[in-house]
PDB file of C-alpha atoms in Angstrom:
ATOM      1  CA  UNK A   1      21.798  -3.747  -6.570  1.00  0.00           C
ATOM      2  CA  UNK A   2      18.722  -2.940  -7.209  1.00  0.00           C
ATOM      3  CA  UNK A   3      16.980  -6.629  -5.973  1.00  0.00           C
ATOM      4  CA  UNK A   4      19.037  -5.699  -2.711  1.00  0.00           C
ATOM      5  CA  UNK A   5      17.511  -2.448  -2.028  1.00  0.00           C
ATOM      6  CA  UNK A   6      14.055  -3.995  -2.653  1.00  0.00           C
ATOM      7  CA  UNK A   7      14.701  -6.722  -0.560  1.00  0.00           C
ATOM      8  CA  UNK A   8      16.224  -4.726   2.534  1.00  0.00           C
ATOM      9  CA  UNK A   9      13.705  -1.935   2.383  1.00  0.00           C
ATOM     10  CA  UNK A  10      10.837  -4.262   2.041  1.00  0.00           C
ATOM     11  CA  UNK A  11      12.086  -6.384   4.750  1.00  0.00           C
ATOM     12  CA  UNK A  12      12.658  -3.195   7.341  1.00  0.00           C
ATOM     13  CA  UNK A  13       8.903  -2.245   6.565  1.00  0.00           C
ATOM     14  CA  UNK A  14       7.605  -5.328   7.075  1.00  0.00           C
ATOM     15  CA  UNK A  15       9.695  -5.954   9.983  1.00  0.00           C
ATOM     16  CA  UNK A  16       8.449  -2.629  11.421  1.00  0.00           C
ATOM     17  CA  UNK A  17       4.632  -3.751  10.651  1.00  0.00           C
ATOM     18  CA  UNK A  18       5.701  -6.532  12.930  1.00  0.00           C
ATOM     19  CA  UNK A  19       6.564  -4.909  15.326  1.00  0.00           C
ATOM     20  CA  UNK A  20       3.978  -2.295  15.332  1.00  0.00           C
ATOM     21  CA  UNK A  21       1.070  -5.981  15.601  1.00  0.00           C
ATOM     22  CA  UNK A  22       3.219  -7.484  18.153  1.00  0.00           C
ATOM     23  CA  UNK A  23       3.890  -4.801  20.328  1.00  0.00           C
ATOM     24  CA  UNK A  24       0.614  -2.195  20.632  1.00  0.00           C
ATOM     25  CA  UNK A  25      -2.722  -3.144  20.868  1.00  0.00           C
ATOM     26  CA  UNK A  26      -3.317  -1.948  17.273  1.00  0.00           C
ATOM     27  CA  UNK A  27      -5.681  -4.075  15.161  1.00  0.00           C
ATOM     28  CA  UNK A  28      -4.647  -5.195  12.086  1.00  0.00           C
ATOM     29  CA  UNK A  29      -7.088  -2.813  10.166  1.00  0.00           C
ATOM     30  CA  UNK A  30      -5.841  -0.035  11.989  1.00  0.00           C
ATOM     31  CA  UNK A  31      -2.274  -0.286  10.815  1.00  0.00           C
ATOM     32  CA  UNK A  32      -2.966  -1.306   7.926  1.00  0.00           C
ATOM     33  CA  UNK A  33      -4.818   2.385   7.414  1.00  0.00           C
ATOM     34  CA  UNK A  34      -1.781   3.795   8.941  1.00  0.00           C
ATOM     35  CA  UNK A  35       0.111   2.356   6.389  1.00  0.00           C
ATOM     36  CA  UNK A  36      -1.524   4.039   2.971  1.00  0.00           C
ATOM     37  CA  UNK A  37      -2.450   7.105   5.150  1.00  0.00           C
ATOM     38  CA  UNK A  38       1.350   7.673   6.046  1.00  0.00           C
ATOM     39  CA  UNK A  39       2.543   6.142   2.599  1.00  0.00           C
ATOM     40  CA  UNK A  40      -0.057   9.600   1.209  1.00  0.00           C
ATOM     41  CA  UNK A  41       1.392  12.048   3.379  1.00  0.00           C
ATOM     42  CA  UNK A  42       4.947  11.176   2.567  1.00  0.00           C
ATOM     43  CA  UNK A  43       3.986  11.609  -1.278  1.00  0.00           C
ATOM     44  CA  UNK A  44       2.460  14.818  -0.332  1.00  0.00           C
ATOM     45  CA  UNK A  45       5.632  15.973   1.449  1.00  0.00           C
ATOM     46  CA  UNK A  46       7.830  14.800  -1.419  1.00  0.00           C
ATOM     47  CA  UNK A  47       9.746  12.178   0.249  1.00  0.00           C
ATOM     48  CA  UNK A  48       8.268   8.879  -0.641  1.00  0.00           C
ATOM     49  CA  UNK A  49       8.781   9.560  -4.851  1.00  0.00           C
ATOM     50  CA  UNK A  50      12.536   9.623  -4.452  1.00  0.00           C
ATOM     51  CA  UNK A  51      12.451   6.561  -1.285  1.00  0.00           C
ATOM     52  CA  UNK A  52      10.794   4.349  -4.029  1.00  0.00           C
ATOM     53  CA  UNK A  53      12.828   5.172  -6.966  1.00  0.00           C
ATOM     54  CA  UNK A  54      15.462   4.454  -4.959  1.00  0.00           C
ATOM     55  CA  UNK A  55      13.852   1.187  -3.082  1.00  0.00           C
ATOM     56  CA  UNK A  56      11.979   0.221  -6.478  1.00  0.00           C
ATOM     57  CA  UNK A  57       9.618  -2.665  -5.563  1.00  0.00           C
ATOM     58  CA  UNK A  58      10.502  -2.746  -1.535  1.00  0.00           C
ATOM     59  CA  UNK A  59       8.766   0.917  -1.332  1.00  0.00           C
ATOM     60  CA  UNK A  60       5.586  -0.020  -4.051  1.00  0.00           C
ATOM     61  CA  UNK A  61       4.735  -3.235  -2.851  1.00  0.00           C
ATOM     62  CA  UNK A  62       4.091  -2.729   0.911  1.00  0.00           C
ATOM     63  CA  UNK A  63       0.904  -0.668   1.722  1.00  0.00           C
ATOM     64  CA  UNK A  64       2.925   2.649   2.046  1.00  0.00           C
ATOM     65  CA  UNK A  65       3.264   2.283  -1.458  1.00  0.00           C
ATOM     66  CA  UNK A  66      -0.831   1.777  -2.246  1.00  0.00           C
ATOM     67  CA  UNK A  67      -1.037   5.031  -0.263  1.00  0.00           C
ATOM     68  CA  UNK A  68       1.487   6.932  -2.772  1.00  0.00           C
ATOM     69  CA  UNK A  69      -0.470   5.201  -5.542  1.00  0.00           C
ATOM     70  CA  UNK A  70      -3.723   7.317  -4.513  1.00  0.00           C
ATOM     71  CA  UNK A  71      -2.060  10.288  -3.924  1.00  0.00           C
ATOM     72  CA  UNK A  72      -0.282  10.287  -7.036  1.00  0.00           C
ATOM     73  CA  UNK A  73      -4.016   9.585  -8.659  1.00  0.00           C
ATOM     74  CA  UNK A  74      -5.669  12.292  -6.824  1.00  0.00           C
ATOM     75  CA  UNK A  75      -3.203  14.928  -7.750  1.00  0.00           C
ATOM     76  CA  UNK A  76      -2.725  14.193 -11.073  1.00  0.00           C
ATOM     77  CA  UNK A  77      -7.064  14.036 -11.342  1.00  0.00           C
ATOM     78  CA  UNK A  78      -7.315  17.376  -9.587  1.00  0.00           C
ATOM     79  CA  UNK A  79      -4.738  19.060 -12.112  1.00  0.00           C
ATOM     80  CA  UNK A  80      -6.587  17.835 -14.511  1.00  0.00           C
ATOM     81  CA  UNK A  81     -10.628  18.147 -13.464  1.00  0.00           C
ATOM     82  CA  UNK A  82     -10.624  20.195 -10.547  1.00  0.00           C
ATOM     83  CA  UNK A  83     -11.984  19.940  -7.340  1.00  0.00           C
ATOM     84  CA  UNK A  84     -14.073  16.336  -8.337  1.00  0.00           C
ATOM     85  CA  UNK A  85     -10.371  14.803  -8.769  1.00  0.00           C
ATOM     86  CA  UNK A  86      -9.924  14.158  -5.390  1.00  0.00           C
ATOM     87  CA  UNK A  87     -12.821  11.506  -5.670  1.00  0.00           C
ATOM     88  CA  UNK A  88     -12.320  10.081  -8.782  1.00  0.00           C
ATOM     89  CA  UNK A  89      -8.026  10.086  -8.739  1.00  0.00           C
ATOM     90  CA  UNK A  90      -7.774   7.332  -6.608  1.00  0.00           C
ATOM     91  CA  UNK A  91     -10.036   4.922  -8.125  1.00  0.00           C
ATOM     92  CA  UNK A  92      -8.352   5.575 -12.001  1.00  0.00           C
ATOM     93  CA  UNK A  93      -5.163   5.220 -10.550  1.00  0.00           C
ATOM     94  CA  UNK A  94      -5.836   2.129  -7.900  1.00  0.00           C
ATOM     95  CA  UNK A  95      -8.420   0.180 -10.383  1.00  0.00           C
ATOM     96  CA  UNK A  96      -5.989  -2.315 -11.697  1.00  0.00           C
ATOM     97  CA  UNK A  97      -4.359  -3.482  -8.679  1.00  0.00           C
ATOM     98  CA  UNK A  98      -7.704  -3.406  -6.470  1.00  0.00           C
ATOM     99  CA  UNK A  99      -9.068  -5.399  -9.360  1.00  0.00           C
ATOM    100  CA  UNK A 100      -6.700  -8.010  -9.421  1.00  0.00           C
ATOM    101  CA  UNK A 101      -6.208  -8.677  -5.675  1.00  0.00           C
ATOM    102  CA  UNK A 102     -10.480  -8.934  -6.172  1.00  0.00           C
ATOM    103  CA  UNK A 103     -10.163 -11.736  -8.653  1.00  0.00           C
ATOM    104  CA  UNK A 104      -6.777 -13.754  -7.577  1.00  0.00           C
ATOM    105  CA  UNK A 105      -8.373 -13.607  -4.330  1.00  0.00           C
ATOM    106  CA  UNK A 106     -11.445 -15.054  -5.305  1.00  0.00           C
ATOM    107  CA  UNK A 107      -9.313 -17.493  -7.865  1.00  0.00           C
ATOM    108  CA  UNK A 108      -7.476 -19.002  -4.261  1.00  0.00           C
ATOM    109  CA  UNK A 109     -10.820 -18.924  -2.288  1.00  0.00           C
ATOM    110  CA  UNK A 110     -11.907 -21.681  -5.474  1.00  0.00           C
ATOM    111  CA  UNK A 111      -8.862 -23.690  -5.285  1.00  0.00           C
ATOM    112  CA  UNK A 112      -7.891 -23.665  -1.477  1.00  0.00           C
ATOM    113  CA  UNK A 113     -11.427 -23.795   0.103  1.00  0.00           C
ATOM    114  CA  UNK A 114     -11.283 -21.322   2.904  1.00  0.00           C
ATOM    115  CA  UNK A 115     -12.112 -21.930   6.630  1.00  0.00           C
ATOM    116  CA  UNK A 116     -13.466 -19.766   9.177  1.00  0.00           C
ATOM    117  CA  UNK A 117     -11.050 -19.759  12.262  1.00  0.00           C
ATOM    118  CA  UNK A 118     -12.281 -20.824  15.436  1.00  0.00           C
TER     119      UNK A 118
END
């Protein structure tokens, strides 16, 4: 049940993201900052910690789930050092996955040579 809740939940984000490109004049960028901003204010509210235990990898994956990821980091970092948490929580909590979209994206760039659209 579990892979089903992923999947769904995933899907209805994504699907929404969709929709949100296709139908507003909304860059990309744009959107995708209104993903981890809104995915931070739900953690602050409380609702996004029990929407991803419930959607497991659907709710973590998608960028609402990179935004929970920093706010989680920045809360626990200012519980723990104060007031210079809120710059440092993000990064100590973020480093791992930022790192490794850095170096499989450079690892496709190798194999796949990129090309500029036109």
């Amino acid at each position: 049940m579990d892979y089903i809740n992923a999947f769904w939940v995933g899907g209805l984000i994504c699907a929404l993201v969709q929709i949100l490109l296709d139908r507003t004049k909304l860059m990309p960028g744009r959107i995708m900052v209104l993903l981890v901003c809104t995915g931070a204010v739900l953690s602050f509210l409380g609702i996004y910690e029990p929407f991803s235990e419930y959607a497991g990898a659907g709710a973590s994956v998608p960028l609402l789930g990179f935004g929970h990821t920093l706010f989680k980091g920045v809360k626990s970092a200012v519980k723990k050092n104060g007031f210079i948490g809120v710059f440092m929580g993000g990064f100590k909590a973020s480093a791992v996955g930022i790192s490794a979209a850095l170096i499989f994206g450079y690892l496709a760039s190798l194999i796949f040579e990129p090309k500029m659209k036109h």
